[in-house]
Amino acid sequence: MTSPLQQKLKINGSSVVTANRTWDGVVVYRTAAKGWSADLADAAIVRNSDEAKALLAEAVADDVGAIGPYIAPVQVDEAGKILPGNLREQIRRDGVTIDLPV
Amino acid sequence: MYAYDEIDRTLVNERVSEFRDQVQRRLSGELTEDEFKMLRLQNGVYLQLHAYMFRVAIPYGTLASNQLRRLAHVARKYDRGYGHFTTRQNIQFNWIKLSDLPDALADLAEVGIHAMQTSGNNMRNVTSDQWAGVAPGEIEDPRIWSELIRQHTTLHPEFSFLPRKFKIAITASDHDRAAIKVHDIGLRLIKNEKNETGFEVLVGGGLGRTPFIGKTIKHFVHGRDLLSYIEAILRVYNQYGRRDNIYKARIKILVHELGIEKFSREVEEEWQHIRNSSLQIDDEVIEDIRSRFIYPAYEKLPHMPDELRQAAADPDFEAWRKNSVAAHKNPGYSIVTISLKPIGAPPGDATAEQMDALADLADTYSFGEIRVGHEQNLALPHVAKRDLPALWKALDKLGLATPNVNLITDIIACPGLDYCSLANARSIPIAQELTRRFANHELANLIGRLHINISGCINACGHHHVGHIGILGVEKNGEEVYQITIGGRADESAALGNLIGPGVKFDEVADVVEDIVEAYLALRERPEELFVDTVKRLGVEPFKERVYATR
């Protein structure tokens, strides 16, 4: 299987690197401070393939902190707020779209 | 119930210690995720969208009340207070922390439950008829043989690194409730002319990206040869199955590409080498397993007790009884299916409180035993008919007396994009909307037996190919789109559904299903003609016309 770092990255607009935190699986985003945050607002934004590859490489190297890092699309609105770029990422940020049984 | 022996208990406990050490090494960084992934998968731990998912095996769908209580405990202590029963007699917890998993496994091990064979490229949890041992007309209890296969395959090195996952299902009744024709190996227990137990063996069934109905590879394999014959199949698969392409790695692809004749010749040749080996099963082995299954001490009870006669005046009770209560091999008893499909709720989910209460009801009314079916419902297999009214009242209080078993709102659905990292589209909200559309039980009864199966991606965990109406969610240009098939079925006449036309958007799915149902009600020759039989008689065209005429 091709390593994420060797994959061709096609970036259309703003993106972030996201993964799941190793110890509890919570959705996290790579920050500019080389750490992870559970808040999308803290995510480092990349806008081209070179930036994305560099951020992803840094994330992959932190194998203890989080698992399965990948590039995810986001939208940045006029006020600078970062929003998920598709339904999957919206669900990862906000949780399930249904009421939980309890 | 099956009582584990010392070997089983040691195995399960050692597994917990081993996994605790692996988790510690992973969290400390001693193991990388690449090194750890296979180890966690071998213990039922996946990574989903929001968290780890923990899948626990319920071998051949049989649970004791203390085991169900312990599942409730795991849901409450380590998860978010509920669990999801799957389409292969497992339960999944969706929010568990990796750091908590060793403790959760240890708690389960105390009551003989584990997560082995619930994921990874190995022999998966052997499934069976949820009515095994109690269904009228059943030849014999297929769980004896399920357990034999479980014992032989658990942690067997030859079956732990197969080209892909491998699933076996067994039935011993004419009516197939175990979906054996869509399994890698399907076993139908039969008797030969000498009244000896054996199996019709089917191979190469499966759903997913490339669905196939299983083909009969041998019409009769004697019970004593069952393990050697299965092993011969697995050896041929292990040798020729493709490891270079995950999409072509299942045995169904190999059987299709070689052809059943060539595949069966290869198996036959392999079998001749091993059939007279230590794999041949002595009668004592079977009898030892049989002796570890504890059967209830049934009383001799009347077929129509006074309690049942009096309760029949209540139309709500009668609606539930007619829908959810089935005949038992012992005339004074019944099998009660408990629908986990309340209107508007996610299919197959049960809260910790419901699980605890059901465990109590099982103790009171079903000799402490619960069954899990692949349709994502539960069953109490040994309920005295005199107790049916009291049981119904108790279930109703728990929200578990919806009389919709096998009706249009008894929907099978995978977790879909709300939970699953593989999904392209949501399944649960579609199911919820459909149950609301058809919430009227009179309408549902008028429609009759109709199975809707929903998958959120091509991997088909919601068995959409074999739904009478199948719904497959895909992603197209960033939107959820749903392809609809009709005419599939998963029973002894298993068939794959046919696509009715272009996919429809999320908001249109329930309307389309309503159109299909209205067309069926207009087209059926008589009320007894089931939806799936009308489709078989007329094909998809009249339904297609109805759905797309105004779209």
XYZ file of C-alpha atoms in Angstrom:
653
model
C 0.000 0.000 0.000
C 1.255 3.434 -0.876
C 2.337 5.523 2.076
C 0.222 8.664 2.609
C 3.407 10.642 2.080
C 3.922 9.143 -1.361
C 0.366 9.666 -2.479
C -0.331 12.403 -4.957
C -1.976 15.174 -3.035
C -4.411 17.250 -4.998
C -5.452 20.206 -2.920
C -8.479 22.186 -3.986
C -8.626 25.095 -1.633
C -8.005 25.104 2.086
C -7.255 21.865 3.919
C -6.229 20.582 7.312
C -4.608 17.422 8.626
C -6.911 15.362 10.827
C -6.565 12.045 12.662
C -7.838 10.234 15.750
C -6.097 10.571 19.109
C -4.357 7.308 19.948
C -5.411 6.733 23.543
C -9.135 7.473 23.126
C -9.802 7.788 19.393
C -11.155 11.341 19.595
C -11.029 13.367 16.357
C -8.075 15.741 16.373
C -6.530 18.306 14.042
C -2.862 19.119 13.534
C -1.958 22.546 14.819
C 0.678 25.013 13.685
C 2.396 24.451 17.047
C 3.163 20.855 16.018
C 0.564 19.415 18.328
C -2.998 18.122 18.128
C -6.257 19.827 19.087
C -9.790 18.473 19.319
C -11.028 21.878 18.111
C -11.086 22.477 14.368
C -10.571 26.185 15.069
C -7.013 25.391 16.168
C -6.107 23.521 12.980
C -3.227 24.638 10.785
C -4.511 25.524 7.317
C -2.633 24.434 4.212
C -3.415 25.744 0.746
C -1.148 23.846 -1.651
C 0.370 20.404 -2.091
C 3.781 21.250 -0.691
C 2.322 22.692 2.495
C -0.028 19.727 2.812
C 2.753 17.186 2.352
C 4.902 18.898 4.946
C 2.097 19.050 7.522
C 1.101 15.446 6.842
C 4.704 14.254 7.186
C 4.963 15.940 10.552
C 1.659 14.374 11.641
C 2.620 10.892 10.472
C 5.846 11.161 12.458
C 3.821 11.624 15.648
C 2.602 8.032 15.680
C 2.070 7.990 19.448
C -0.129 11.082 19.496
C -2.641 10.249 16.799
C -3.365 7.604 14.187
C -4.423 7.581 10.568
C -3.649 11.208 9.659
C -4.949 12.459 6.328
C -5.662 15.682 4.495
C -9.263 16.870 4.810
C -10.935 19.738 2.973
C -12.219 22.718 4.933
C -13.793 26.060 4.144
C -12.666 29.251 5.761
C -15.394 31.870 5.927
C -14.992 35.634 5.728
C -14.555 35.902 9.493
C -11.752 33.336 9.371
C -13.838 30.547 10.919
C -12.828 27.065 9.778
C -15.706 24.833 8.647
C -15.676 21.167 7.594
C -15.427 20.769 3.822
C -17.780 17.820 3.406
C -20.434 15.794 5.222
C -17.963 13.196 6.493
C -15.813 15.831 8.115
C -18.879 17.627 9.434
C -19.979 14.404 11.144
C -16.471 13.850 12.524
C -16.509 17.346 14.013
C -20.110 17.508 15.245
C -20.911 13.875 15.981
C -23.669 11.670 14.615
C -26.627 13.287 12.823
C -29.120 11.232 14.836
C -30.220 11.303 18.440
C -28.288 8.758 20.465
C -30.410 6.091 22.190
C -29.455 7.527 25.583
C -26.507 -22.521 26.803
C -22.965 -23.748 26.280
C -20.770 -24.033 29.365
C -17.116 -23.228 28.723
C -14.523 -25.666 30.023
C -11.197 -24.847 31.670
C -9.366 -24.737 28.330
C -11.765 -22.076 27.018
C -11.543 -20.001 30.185
C -7.732 -20.129 30.183
C -7.616 -19.151 26.527
C -9.899 -16.157 27.021
C -8.069 -14.957 30.138
C -4.639 -15.310 28.543
C -5.908 -13.317 25.603
C -6.867 -10.453 27.893
C -3.415 -10.357 29.527
C -1.754 -10.454 26.144
C -3.861 -7.579 24.823
C -3.310 -5.513 27.974
C 0.421 -5.758 27.380
C -0.001 -4.877 23.685
C -2.104 -1.804 24.497
C 0.426 -0.618 27.068
C 3.222 -0.987 24.545
C 1.199 0.881 21.945
C 0.399 3.771 24.279
C 4.037 4.047 25.337
C 5.165 4.159 21.711
C 6.978 0.839 21.857
C 4.618 -0.444 19.170
C 3.809 1.651 16.109
C 0.278 1.760 14.742
C 1.436 -0.355 11.796
C 2.621 -3.018 14.229
C -0.380 -2.706 16.499
C -3.200 -2.566 13.935
C -3.342 -6.299 13.262
C -3.178 -7.043 16.995
C -6.107 -4.763 17.808
C -8.126 -6.120 14.884
C -7.597 -9.629 16.215
C -9.293 -8.392 19.370
C -12.247 -6.760 17.660
C -10.969 -3.189 17.824
C -11.540 -0.977 14.800
C -11.055 2.744 14.386
C -14.207 4.530 13.248
C -15.018 8.164 12.573
C -15.310 9.380 16.151
C -13.611 6.745 18.252
C -12.525 3.143 18.462
C -15.238 0.586 17.876
C -15.205 -2.639 19.878
C -16.940 -5.662 18.367
C -17.743 -8.530 20.717
C -18.629 -12.036 19.553
C -21.868 -13.756 20.447
C -21.078 -17.223 19.072
C -24.042 -18.708 17.195
C -26.181 -15.954 18.715
C -26.593 -17.522 22.151
C -26.306 -15.353 25.267
C -26.880 -16.106 28.944
C -28.585 -13.478 31.085
C -25.396 -12.828 33.068
C -23.545 -12.259 29.803
C -26.157 -9.761 28.594
C -25.890 -7.959 31.935
C -22.144 -7.783 31.491
C -22.571 -6.315 28.010
C -24.836 -3.696 29.614
C -22.095 -3.032 32.169
C -19.524 -2.490 29.406
C -21.923 -0.145 27.611
C -22.454 1.843 30.801
C -18.934 1.887 32.221
C -16.765 2.184 29.116
C -19.074 3.462 26.391
C -22.098 5.763 26.146
C -24.757 3.526 27.603
C -25.838 1.506 24.568
C -24.696 -1.167 22.151
C -25.456 -2.032 18.547
C -26.333 -5.601 17.527
C -24.875 -6.363 14.107
C -25.881 -8.523 11.152
C -23.501 -11.317 12.215
C -24.453 -12.058 15.796
C -22.001 -9.600 17.319
C -22.480 -6.483 19.394
C -20.543 -3.264 18.794
C -19.667 -0.436 21.149
C -18.990 2.779 19.297
C -17.274 5.146 21.697
C -14.731 3.117 23.615
C -11.254 4.350 24.558
C -8.213 2.256 23.686
C -6.907 2.740 27.199
C -10.120 1.195 28.616
C -10.254 -1.789 26.298
C -8.152 -4.221 28.352
C -10.410 -3.633 31.371
C -13.528 -4.053 29.239
C -12.164 -7.324 27.817
C -11.296 -8.513 31.326
C -14.821 -7.774 32.553
C -16.275 -9.710 29.612
C -13.860 -12.620 30.099
C -15.289 -13.193 33.579
C -18.526 -14.327 31.945
C -16.889 -16.153 29.012
C -17.261 -13.465 26.365
C -14.457 -12.302 24.099
C -13.776 -10.481 20.862
C -11.726 -13.079 19.040
C -12.762 -13.769 15.456
C -14.739 -10.555 15.127
C -12.313 -8.854 12.758
C -9.160 -9.448 10.758
C -8.414 -11.879 7.936
C -9.291 -14.970 9.870
C -12.187 -17.329 10.442
C -14.921 -15.126 11.864
C -17.513 -15.869 14.502
C -19.515 -18.902 13.285
C -23.166 -17.894 13.041
C -26.300 -19.953 13.198
C -30.064 -19.899 13.345
C -31.214 -17.807 16.325
C -33.964 -20.373 16.825
C -31.460 -23.258 16.990
C -32.476 -25.993 19.369
C -36.069 -24.805 19.698
C -37.452 -24.504 16.152
C -40.132 -27.067 15.291
C -38.983 -29.446 12.590
C -35.304 -28.725 13.100
C -33.222 -31.811 12.356
C -30.899 -31.259 15.293
C -29.283 -28.352 17.123
C -26.780 -26.822 14.660
C -24.940 -25.041 17.484
C -23.204 -28.306 18.426
C -21.457 -28.152 15.075
C -20.965 -24.398 15.249
C -19.155 -24.908 18.529
C -17.046 -27.703 17.041
C -15.899 -25.355 14.267
C -15.338 -22.559 16.775
C -13.097 -24.738 18.897
C -11.132 -25.949 15.892
C -10.631 -22.551 14.294
C -10.108 -20.194 17.235
C -6.507 -18.986 17.017
C -5.706 -21.820 14.555
C -2.517 -20.568 12.879
C -3.534 -21.861 9.466
C -6.729 -19.786 9.561
C -5.350 -16.646 11.197
C -3.711 -15.108 8.123
C -6.091 -15.939 5.313
C -6.203 -13.847 2.126
C -9.297 -12.190 3.571
C -11.937 -12.643 6.263
C -13.888 -15.911 6.163
C -17.424 -16.454 7.391
C -19.363 -19.658 8.050
C -23.066 -19.996 8.859
C -25.054 -23.118 9.756
C -28.723 -23.967 9.711
C -30.631 -27.158 10.451
C -34.109 -26.004 9.437
C -35.859 -25.902 6.085
C -36.370 -22.183 6.471
C -32.969 -20.532 6.502
C -32.734 -17.815 9.158
C -28.921 -17.815 9.079
C -28.468 -16.541 5.488
C -26.151 -19.446 4.678
C -26.219 -18.759 0.931
C -24.417 -15.449 1.346
C -21.553 -16.818 3.417
C -18.094 -18.000 2.387
C -19.189 -21.450 3.537
C -22.831 -22.233 4.182
C -23.748 -25.472 5.938
C -27.192 -27.031 5.848
C -27.488 -29.857 8.336
C -29.247 -32.880 6.809
C -29.566 -36.641 7.327
C -28.564 -39.350 4.834
C -30.555 -42.496 4.085
C -28.962 -44.181 7.131
C -30.201 -41.298 9.303
C -26.630 -40.139 9.859
C -25.951 -36.454 10.365
C -24.146 -34.593 7.641
C -24.119 -31.346 5.726
C -24.875 -29.945 2.345
C -21.891 -27.655 1.854
C -22.189 -24.402 -0.067
C -19.224 -22.249 -0.937
C -18.475 -18.862 -2.433
C -21.450 -16.872 -1.297
C -21.042 -13.308 -0.125
C -22.173 -9.734 -0.504
C -19.927 -6.665 -0.624
C -18.566 -5.151 -3.810
C -19.060 -8.340 -5.846
C -22.056 -10.298 -4.539
C -22.587 -13.993 -5.221
C -25.058 -16.598 -4.055
C -23.200 -19.620 -2.684
C -22.996 -22.767 -4.778
C -23.356 -26.330 -3.539
C -19.924 -27.924 -3.611
C -20.956 -31.214 -1.992
C -24.434 -32.546 -1.405
C -23.523 -34.600 1.650
C -20.474 -34.486 3.889
C -20.745 -36.818 6.847
C -20.563 -35.102 10.225
C -17.372 -36.947 11.124
C -15.713 -35.413 8.040
C -16.924 -31.857 8.550
C -13.665 -30.405 9.872
C -11.501 -32.099 7.266
C -13.778 -30.952 4.453
C -13.851 -27.360 5.696
C -10.102 -27.485 6.125
C -9.695 -28.749 2.560
C -11.723 -25.794 1.301
C -9.645 -23.392 3.365
C -6.392 -24.915 2.170
C -7.388 -24.475 -1.473
C -8.432 -20.912 -0.667
C -5.234 -20.251 1.259
C -3.184 -21.515 -1.663
C -4.988 -19.848 -4.557
C -6.850 -16.929 -2.985
C -5.528 -13.560 -4.150
C -3.525 -11.547 -1.679
C -2.502 -8.886 -4.198
C -5.910 -7.245 -4.510
C -8.155 -6.763 -1.493
C -11.202 -6.503 -3.759
C -10.557 -9.926 -5.258
C -9.358 -11.733 -2.156
C -12.576 -13.343 -0.894
C -13.212 -17.000 -1.683
C -16.268 -16.067 -3.753
C -13.959 -14.503 -6.368
C -11.778 -17.616 -6.450
C -14.798 -19.903 -6.836
C -16.168 -17.664 -9.571
C -12.879 -17.453 -11.467
C -11.995 -21.151 -11.195
C -15.578 -22.302 -11.636
C -17.302 -24.499 -9.078
C -16.319 -27.742 -10.893
C -12.588 -27.002 -10.888
C -12.727 -25.579 -7.397
C -14.515 -28.670 -6.093
C -11.970 -30.961 -7.789
C -9.156 -29.094 -6.035
C -10.963 -29.417 -2.717
C -11.684 -33.101 -3.291
C -8.029 -33.801 -4.019
C -6.921 -31.944 -0.900
C -9.605 -33.636 1.158
C -8.414 -37.121 0.224
C -5.074 -36.288 1.839
C -6.548 -35.257 5.151
C -9.972 -36.841 5.588
C -8.664 -39.902 7.451
C -6.334 -37.875 9.630
C -6.799 -36.649 13.180
C -9.354 -34.235 11.764
C -11.884 -37.049 11.647
C -14.298 -36.416 14.463
C -15.098 -39.139 16.963
C -18.656 -39.424 18.180
C -17.338 -38.829 21.711
C -16.128 -35.358 20.726
C -19.576 -34.416 19.474
C -21.220 -35.947 22.519
C -18.851 -34.048 24.805
C -19.810 -30.771 23.137
C -23.465 -31.738 23.216
C -23.196 -32.467 26.934
C -21.906 -28.960 27.550
C -25.043 -27.442 26.075
C -27.518 -27.071 28.896
C -31.135 -27.423 27.797
C -34.054 -26.210 29.902
C -36.093 -28.604 31.983
C -39.370 -27.926 30.185
C -42.617 -28.540 32.013
C -45.531 -30.254 30.374
C -47.748 -27.248 29.809
C -51.007 -26.726 27.943
C -50.988 -25.527 24.371
C -53.697 -22.938 25.146
C -53.474 -21.881 28.815
C -56.173 -19.712 30.413
C -53.811 -16.725 30.640
C -53.388 -16.729 26.874
C -57.095 -17.210 26.205
C -57.973 -14.243 28.420
C -55.274 -11.970 26.990
C -56.527 -12.648 23.463
C -59.311 -10.135 24.105
C -56.735 -7.335 24.125
C -56.139 -6.305 20.488
C -52.721 -4.827 21.270
C -51.565 -8.080 22.843
C -52.964 -10.072 19.945
C -51.224 -7.844 17.416
C -47.921 -8.453 19.196
C -48.533 -12.186 19.674
C -49.402 -12.744 16.040
C -46.350 -10.815 14.905
C -43.595 -11.646 17.375
C -44.445 -15.066 18.838
C -43.467 -18.219 16.961
C -44.108 -21.903 17.472
C -41.682 -23.820 19.687
C -40.757 -27.493 19.372
C -42.420 -27.948 22.749
C -46.150 -27.122 22.412
C -46.454 -25.435 25.815
C -43.740 -22.923 24.935
C -43.072 -20.185 22.383
C -40.157 -18.393 20.799
C -40.510 -14.646 21.273
C -38.701 -12.276 18.937
C -37.931 -8.913 20.490
C -37.885 -6.186 17.896
C -34.981 -3.789 18.259
C -36.654 -1.626 15.626
C -38.927 0.785 17.486
C -40.387 3.473 15.231
C -37.868 6.257 14.698
C -34.960 4.533 16.459
C -31.640 3.263 15.053
C -32.049 -0.418 14.052
C -30.321 -2.891 16.349
C -29.473 -0.515 19.187
C -30.235 -1.400 22.801
C -29.523 0.688 25.871
C -27.765 -0.675 28.935
C -31.042 -0.357 30.846
C -32.890 -2.378 28.191
C -30.173 -5.041 28.222
C -30.308 -5.329 32.010
C -34.096 -5.503 31.982
C -34.080 -8.087 29.203
C -31.635 -10.184 31.187
C -34.073 -10.097 34.113
C -36.955 -11.048 31.806
C -34.869 -13.892 30.393
C -34.323 -15.168 33.942
C -38.010 -14.927 34.736
C -39.473 -16.223 31.494
C -36.814 -17.914 29.316
C -34.553 -20.044 31.505
C -31.984 -17.240 31.493
C -31.323 -17.423 27.762
C -31.372 -14.789 25.014
C -30.685 -15.174 21.315
C -29.364 -12.691 18.766
C -30.438 -12.889 15.124
C -28.709 -11.542 12.029
C -31.760 -9.348 11.433
C -30.571 -7.269 14.432
C -33.359 -8.443 16.723
C -33.197 -10.488 19.909
C -35.250 -13.494 20.953
C -36.287 -15.254 24.131
C -36.231 -18.891 23.065
C -38.140 -20.693 25.815
C -41.198 -18.729 26.959
C -44.105 -20.679 28.471
C -47.322 -19.687 26.699
C -48.975 -18.880 30.012
C -46.294 -16.193 30.536
C -46.771 -14.430 27.213
C -49.212 -11.764 28.493
C -46.962 -10.826 31.420
C -43.885 -10.780 29.210
C -45.633 -8.556 26.675
C -46.554 -6.022 29.351
C -42.976 -5.959 30.612
C -41.530 -5.573 27.118
C -44.002 -2.816 26.317
C -42.809 -0.827 29.338
C -39.256 -1.094 28.005
C -40.258 0.053 24.510
C -39.458 -3.408 23.175
C -42.882 -4.672 22.107
C -43.127 -3.073 18.656
C -45.082 -5.667 16.641
C -43.116 -5.231 13.427
C -40.992 -8.369 13.082
C -40.525 -9.176 9.387
C -42.613 -6.162 8.401
C -41.507 -3.097 6.452
C -40.231 -1.267 9.550
C -38.083 -4.228 10.661
C -35.172 -2.703 8.769
C -31.627 -4.008 8.692
C -29.166 -1.111 8.547
C -25.438 -0.745 8.943
C -24.088 2.132 11.091
C -23.381 4.097 7.892
C -21.671 7.468 7.694
C -22.810 8.460 11.163
C -20.224 6.101 12.606
C -18.280 4.167 9.991
C -15.011 5.269 8.421
C -15.712 3.222 5.285
C -19.208 4.591 4.645
C -20.069 7.010 1.864
C -23.588 7.813 2.994
C -25.807 7.643 6.049
C -27.992 4.580 6.675
C -29.615 5.158 10.064
C -31.505 8.385 9.235
C -32.919 6.678 6.123
C -34.124 3.778 8.270
C -35.591 6.147 10.841
C -37.536 8.090 8.232
C -38.859 4.884 6.667
C -40.085 3.601 10.024
C -41.929 6.869 10.548
C -43.522 6.678 7.088
C -44.789 3.164 7.753
C -45.428 3.541 11.484
C -49.075 2.563 11.151
C -49.143 -1.139 12.040
C -52.344 -1.753 10.095
C -50.636 -0.475 6.963
C -47.506 -2.493 7.731
C -49.614 -5.618 8.217
C -51.508 -4.923 5.003
C -48.185 -4.779 3.164
C -47.061 -8.002 4.829
C -43.602 -9.504 4.939
C -41.181 -7.028 3.422
C -37.531 -6.679 4.325
C -35.725 -3.397 3.723
C -31.949 -3.606 4.020
C -29.745 -0.506 3.962
C -25.968 -0.196 3.519
C -23.988 3.027 3.624
C -21.332 1.748 1.227
C -20.552 -1.031 -1.195
C -19.146 -3.245 1.575
C -22.783 -4.176 2.233
C -22.775 -4.675 6.013
C -26.511 -3.849 5.806
C -27.015 -6.757 3.345
C -28.698 -4.477 0.791
C -28.201 -6.959 -2.057
C -30.552 -9.435 -0.371
C -33.165 -7.011 0.914
C -36.598 -7.368 -0.647
C -35.958 -3.669 -1.084
C -32.248 -2.905 -0.926
C -30.881 0.585 -0.443
C -27.213 1.335 -1.096
C -25.782 4.730 -0.198
C -23.000 6.078 -2.401
C -21.344 9.455 -2.746
C -21.684 11.369 -6.002
C -20.207 14.834 -6.468
C -20.102 15.325 -2.724
C -23.737 14.325 -2.190
C -25.330 11.223 -0.709
C -27.094 9.239 -3.437
C -29.008 6.009 -2.914
C -29.371 3.131 -5.373
C -32.502 1.037 -4.940
C -32.777 -2.672 -5.739
C -35.801 -4.928 -5.421
C -36.328 -8.670 -5.369
C -33.417 -9.742 -3.215
C -33.832 -12.296 -0.435
C -31.547 -13.979 2.093
C -33.419 -17.190 2.902
C -33.362 -20.679 1.352
C -34.368 -19.104 -1.981
C -31.656 -16.465 -1.724
C -31.406 -14.044 -4.632
C -29.715 -10.747 -5.398
C -31.936 -7.759 -5.977
C -32.105 -5.887 -9.277
C -31.491 -2.180 -9.654
C -34.622 -0.236 -10.540
C -32.891 2.778 -12.041
C -30.732 5.821 -11.313
C -29.890 6.692 -7.740
C -31.989 9.166 -5.786
C -31.105 11.834 -3.262
C -31.253 11.441 0.526
C -34.564 13.316 0.813
C -36.221 11.241 -1.922
C -35.525 7.737 -0.613
C -38.626 7.404 1.571
C -40.835 8.746 -1.242
C -39.378 6.194 -3.649
C -39.994 3.353 -1.205
C -43.572 4.552 -0.768
C -44.016 4.503 -4.551
C -42.627 0.964 -4.745
C -44.966 -0.191 -1.992
C -47.993 1.474 -3.579
C -47.147 -0.195 -6.890
C -46.903 -3.547 -5.119
C -50.267 -3.129 -3.390
C -51.833 -2.367 -6.761
C -50.050 -5.180 -8.609
C -50.250 -8.119 -6.232
C -52.659 -10.837 -7.281
C -53.938 -11.450 -3.759
C -53.077 -10.235 -0.244
C -51.032 -13.370 0.434
C -48.680 -12.714 -2.475
C -45.553 -11.336 -0.805
C -43.778 -8.311 -2.223
C -40.814 -10.394 -3.222
C -43.050 -12.853 -5.099
C -44.785 -10.046 -6.989
C -41.372 -8.755 -8.056
C -40.373 -12.251 -9.119
C -43.563 -12.583 -11.178
C -43.447 -9.169 -12.838
C -39.800 -8.122 -12.803
C -38.612 -4.608 -12.002
C -40.276 -2.778 -14.908
C -43.654 -1.913 -13.373
C -41.930 -0.660 -10.235
C -39.393 1.291 -12.257
C -42.174 2.927 -14.255
C -43.965 3.943 -11.093
C -40.875 5.379 -9.435
C -39.447 7.282 -12.374
C -42.631 8.373 -14.144
C -42.700 11.637 -12.260
C -38.993 12.024 -11.502
